[in-house]
Coordinates of C-alpha atoms in Angstrom, one line a residue:
M17 CA 8.2 39.6 1.1
R18 CA 8.1 36.4 -0.9
N19 CA 10.2 35.9 -3.9
I20 CA 8.3 33.8 -6.5
A21 CA 9.8 32.2 -9.6
L22 CA 7.3 31.7 -12.5
F23 CA 7.7 29.2 -15.3
L24 CA 6.1 30.2 -18.5
T25 CA 5.9 29.6 -22.2
Y26 CA 4.9 32.1 -24.9
L27 CA 4.7 32.8 -28.6
G28 CA 6.4 36.1 -29.2
T29 CA 4.8 37.1 -32.6
A30 CA 2.5 39.7 -31.1
Y31 CA 5.1 41.2 -28.8
H32 CA 8.0 43.6 -29.0
G33 CA 10.2 41.2 -27.0
W34 CA 10.3 40.6 -23.3
Q35 CA 11.6 43.8 -21.9
V36 CA 9.1 46.6 -20.9
Q37 CA 9.1 49.5 -23.3
K38 CA 7.4 52.9 -23.4
R39 CA 5.3 52.4 -26.6
D40 CA 5.3 48.8 -27.6
I41 CA 3.4 45.8 -26.0
T42 CA 5.9 43.4 -24.5
V43 CA 5.7 40.0 -22.7
A44 CA 7.0 41.5 -19.4
E45 CA 4.4 44.3 -19.3
T46 CA 1.6 41.9 -20.1
L47 CA 2.7 39.5 -17.3
E48 CA 3.2 42.3 -14.8
Q49 CA -0.3 43.6 -15.4
A50 CA -1.8 40.2 -14.9
A51 CA 0.3 39.6 -11.7
A52 CA -0.7 43.0 -10.3
R53 CA -4.4 42.0 -10.7
V54 CA -3.8 38.8 -8.9
V55 CA -1.7 39.9 -5.9
G56 CA -3.3 43.4 -5.6
H57 CA -0.2 45.6 -5.9
P58 CA 2.2 46.7 -8.7
V59 CA 4.7 44.1 -9.8
K60 CA 8.2 44.2 -11.3
M61 CA 9.1 41.1 -13.2
T62 CA 12.8 40.1 -13.7
G63 CA 13.1 37.8 -16.7
C64 CA 15.8 35.3 -17.6
G65 CA 16.7 37.1 -20.8
R66 CA 15.7 39.9 -23.2
T67 CA 14.1 37.9 -26.0
D68 CA 13.8 40.1 -29.1
A69 CA 10.6 41.1 -30.9
G70 CA 9.0 38.0 -32.5
V71 CA 11.1 35.5 -30.6
H72 CA 9.4 32.7 -28.8
A73 CA 10.0 30.8 -25.5
K74 CA 9.1 27.2 -24.9
K75 CA 10.8 27.6 -21.5
Y76 CA 11.1 30.9 -19.7
V77 CA 11.7 31.9 -16.0
A78 CA 10.8 35.2 -14.3
N79 CA 10.7 36.2 -10.7
F80 CA 8.9 38.8 -8.7
H81 CA 8.5 39.9 -5.0
T82 CA 5.1 40.1 -3.3
A83 CA 3.5 40.3 0.1
S84 CA 0.5 38.3 -1.1
G85 CA -0.3 35.1 0.7
I86 CA -1.8 33.4 -2.3
P87 CA -0.6 29.7 -2.4
T88 CA 2.1 29.1 -5.0
D89 CA 0.3 26.2 -6.5
R90 CA -2.7 28.4 -7.3
L91 CA -0.7 31.2 -8.9
P92 CA -0.5 29.7 -12.4
Y93 CA -4.3 29.2 -12.6
A94 CA -4.9 32.7 -11.3
L95 CA -2.4 34.4 -13.6
N96 CA -3.6 32.5 -16.7
T97 CA -7.1 33.8 -16.3
H98 CA -5.7 37.3 -16.8
L99 CA -3.2 36.5 -19.6
P100 CA -3.8 36.2 -23.4
E101 CA -3.7 32.8 -25.0
D102 CA -0.2 33.2 -26.3
I103 CA 1.4 33.6 -22.8
V104 CA 0.9 30.7 -20.4
V105 CA 2.3 30.3 -16.8
T106 CA 3.0 26.6 -16.4
G107 CA 4.3 26.6 -12.8
A108 CA 5.5 28.7 -9.8
R109 CA 7.7 28.1 -6.8
D110 CA 8.9 30.1 -3.8
V111 CA 12.6 30.8 -4.0
H112 CA 15.1 32.4 -1.6
D113 CA 15.2 36.2 -1.5
G114 CA 18.4 36.5 -3.5
F115 CA 17.2 34.4 -6.4
N116 CA 17.3 36.3 -9.7
A117 CA 15.9 34.9 -12.9
I118 CA 18.7 36.2 -15.0
G119 CA 21.6 36.4 -12.5
S120 CA 21.0 32.9 -11.1
C121 CA 20.8 31.3 -14.6
V122 CA 24.1 29.6 -15.5
R123 CA 23.2 28.2 -19.0
K124 CA 20.7 28.7 -21.7
E125 CA 19.7 26.7 -24.8
Y126 CA 18.1 28.3 -27.9
T127 CA 16.7 26.4 -30.8
Y128 CA 16.4 27.8 -34.3
L129 CA 14.0 26.2 -36.7
I130 CA 14.2 26.3 -40.5
Y131 CA 11.4 25.0 -42.7
N132 CA 13.4 23.8 -45.7
S133 CA 11.1 23.1 -48.5
R134 CA 10.3 24.5 -51.9
I135 CA 6.7 25.0 -50.8
R136 CA 5.9 26.9 -47.7
D137 CA 3.8 25.5 -44.9
P138 CA 1.3 28.1 -43.4
F139 CA 1.5 26.4 -40.0
Y140 CA 5.1 27.5 -39.7
V141 CA 4.5 31.2 -40.6
N142 CA 6.3 33.2 -37.9
R143 CA 7.3 29.8 -36.3
A144 CA 10.2 28.9 -38.6
W145 CA 12.4 30.5 -41.2
F146 CA 11.0 29.4 -44.6
Y147 CA 14.0 28.5 -46.8
P148 CA 13.2 27.0 -50.2
K149 CA 16.8 26.3 -51.3
R150 CA 17.9 22.8 -50.1
L151 CA 20.3 22.9 -47.2
D152 CA 22.9 20.3 -46.3
E153 CA 22.6 19.6 -42.6
A154 CA 26.0 17.9 -42.5
V155 CA 27.7 21.1 -43.7
M156 CA 25.5 23.1 -41.2
Q157 CA 26.7 20.8 -38.4
A158 CA 30.3 21.2 -39.4
A159 CA 29.8 25.0 -39.3
G160 CA 28.0 24.9 -35.9
T161 CA 30.8 22.8 -34.3
Q162 CA 33.2 25.7 -35.0
F163 CA 31.3 27.8 -32.4
V164 CA 31.8 25.3 -29.6
G165 CA 34.2 26.4 -26.9
T166 CA 35.2 29.7 -25.3
H167 CA 35.5 32.5 -27.9
D168 CA 35.0 36.1 -28.4
F169 CA 31.6 36.2 -30.2
A170 CA 31.7 39.8 -31.3
A171 CA 31.5 38.7 -35.0
V172 CA 28.0 37.2 -34.4
R173 CA 26.2 39.8 -32.4
S174 CA 24.4 43.0 -33.2
V175 CA 25.2 46.3 -31.5
G176 CA 22.6 46.8 -28.8
T177 CA 22.6 45.9 -25.1
E178 CA 25.8 47.0 -23.4
T179 CA 28.0 44.2 -22.1
K180 CA 31.3 44.0 -20.2
T181 CA 32.7 41.3 -22.5
T182 CA 31.8 39.6 -25.7
V183 CA 33.5 36.3 -24.6
R184 CA 31.1 33.4 -24.1
T185 CA 31.4 29.6 -23.8
V186 CA 29.3 27.5 -26.1
Y187 CA 28.8 23.9 -24.8
Y188 CA 27.2 22.4 -27.9
Y189 CA 25.7 23.3 -31.3
Q190 CA 23.6 20.5 -32.7
V191 CA 21.9 20.4 -36.1
E192 CA 19.2 17.9 -36.9
R193 CA 16.8 17.4 -39.8
Q194 CA 13.4 15.8 -39.5
G195 CA 11.7 15.8 -42.9
D196 CA 11.6 19.4 -44.0
L197 CA 12.3 20.9 -40.6
I198 CA 15.9 21.6 -39.5
S199 CA 16.6 22.5 -35.9
M200 CA 19.8 24.1 -34.6
R201 CA 20.2 23.8 -30.8
V202 CA 22.9 25.9 -29.2
C203 CA 23.7 26.0 -25.4
A204 CA 26.0 28.6 -23.9
D205 CA 26.7 30.3 -20.6
G206 CA 25.2 33.5 -22.0
F207 CA 24.2 35.0 -25.3
L208 CA 24.9 38.4 -26.8
Y209 CA 22.3 40.6 -28.6
N210 CA 21.1 38.6 -31.7
M211 CA 23.9 36.1 -31.2
A212 CA 21.8 32.9 -31.7
R213 CA 20.2 34.4 -34.8
A214 CA 23.5 35.5 -36.3
M215 CA 25.0 32.1 -35.6
A216 CA 22.0 30.5 -37.5
G217 CA 22.5 32.9 -40.4
T218 CA 26.2 32.1 -40.5
V219 CA 25.6 28.4 -40.5
V220 CA 23.1 28.8 -43.4
Y221 CA 25.8 30.8 -45.3
C222 CA 28.1 27.9 -45.0
A223 CA 25.4 25.5 -46.3
E224 CA 25.0 27.8 -49.3
G225 CA 28.7 27.7 -50.0
K226 CA 29.2 31.4 -49.2
L227 CA 31.5 30.5 -46.3
R228 CA 33.5 27.4 -45.5
P229 CA 33.0 26.0 -42.0
E230 CA 36.8 26.1 -41.4
E231 CA 36.7 29.8 -41.9
L232 CA 34.6 30.5 -38.9
G233 CA 37.4 30.3 -36.4
D234 CA 39.2 33.1 -38.2
I235 CA 36.0 35.1 -38.4
L236 CA 35.5 34.8 -34.7
A237 CA 39.1 35.8 -34.0
Q238 CA 38.8 38.9 -36.2
G239 CA 35.6 40.0 -34.5
D240 CA 34.3 41.4 -37.8
R241 CA 30.4 41.2 -37.9
T242 CA 30.4 41.9 -41.6
A243 CA 32.5 38.8 -42.3
A244 CA 29.9 36.4 -40.8
G245 CA 26.4 35.5 -42.1
P246 CA 23.2 37.5 -41.7
T247 CA 21.0 37.7 -38.7
A248 CA 18.3 35.1 -39.2
P249 CA 14.6 36.2 -38.9
P250 CA 13.2 36.2 -35.3
G251 CA 10.2 33.9 -35.8
G252 CA 12.4 30.8 -36.0
L253 CA 14.1 31.3 -32.6
Y254 CA 12.9 29.7 -29.4
L255 CA 14.4 29.7 -25.9
T256 CA 14.1 26.0 -25.1
K257 CA 16.1 25.2 -21.9
L258 CA 17.5 26.9 -18.8
W259 CA 19.9 25.7 -16.1
Y260 CA 19.9 27.3 -12.6
D261 CA 22.5 27.1 -9.8
D262 CA 23.2 30.0 -7.5
G263 CA 24.6 28.0 -4.6
K264 CA 21.3 27.9 -2.8
V265 CA 19.0 26.5 -5.4
A266 CA 19.6 24.4 -8.5
F267 CA 17.2 23.2 -11.1
D268 CA 16.7 22.7 -14.9
V269 CA 13.8 24.0 -16.9

């Protein structure tokens, strides 16, 4: 059996997240159905993370096992003929049998976009959080910097997927404005359920003056979700970069 890693990008608006579900259409189910038609047998995809309903991925990795002999370089073209326009496979490669899209991933970067203008832009509907009140990106950066380091992030997660620990390491949190578009890029060794969106909402709370950036350390230490900011809408969140290194294979996406 071959183990194949797929590299893809997708808009999550029409999907109830990545993970296969009983009643809702998901990215994984759609990809599995397309792959089954290409390789001629049922396929189980392992994804690099459980993106929520409405969340997008500019970079995403999934892997699956197959006995098919179809050349790896032809897989993206074959799969894309069976996929909707909002999911695109950009590449594929053979990997060792133990490679796992989520287990072999050592870092992830999410980017959250805010369209900060008094007048909305229709091209950013479900692509960025429309926020008409002017936000100070310097305050937002001061707030985001408080997340950097190894902390217990229980205060910025929603109750959902079970996890052994809520401690994670954040390597950077970078806020940048280009015109009316504010981007918040955060890289960590792992993310809790809704963590990136709760961080974004908390940073916005600081820009509004509802919290002071220097308070965030205490909020994290207390682990009280109600003390932090709201969970930002899903349409502004993108998975944007992945790092892999499992001792046998290493690459960035």
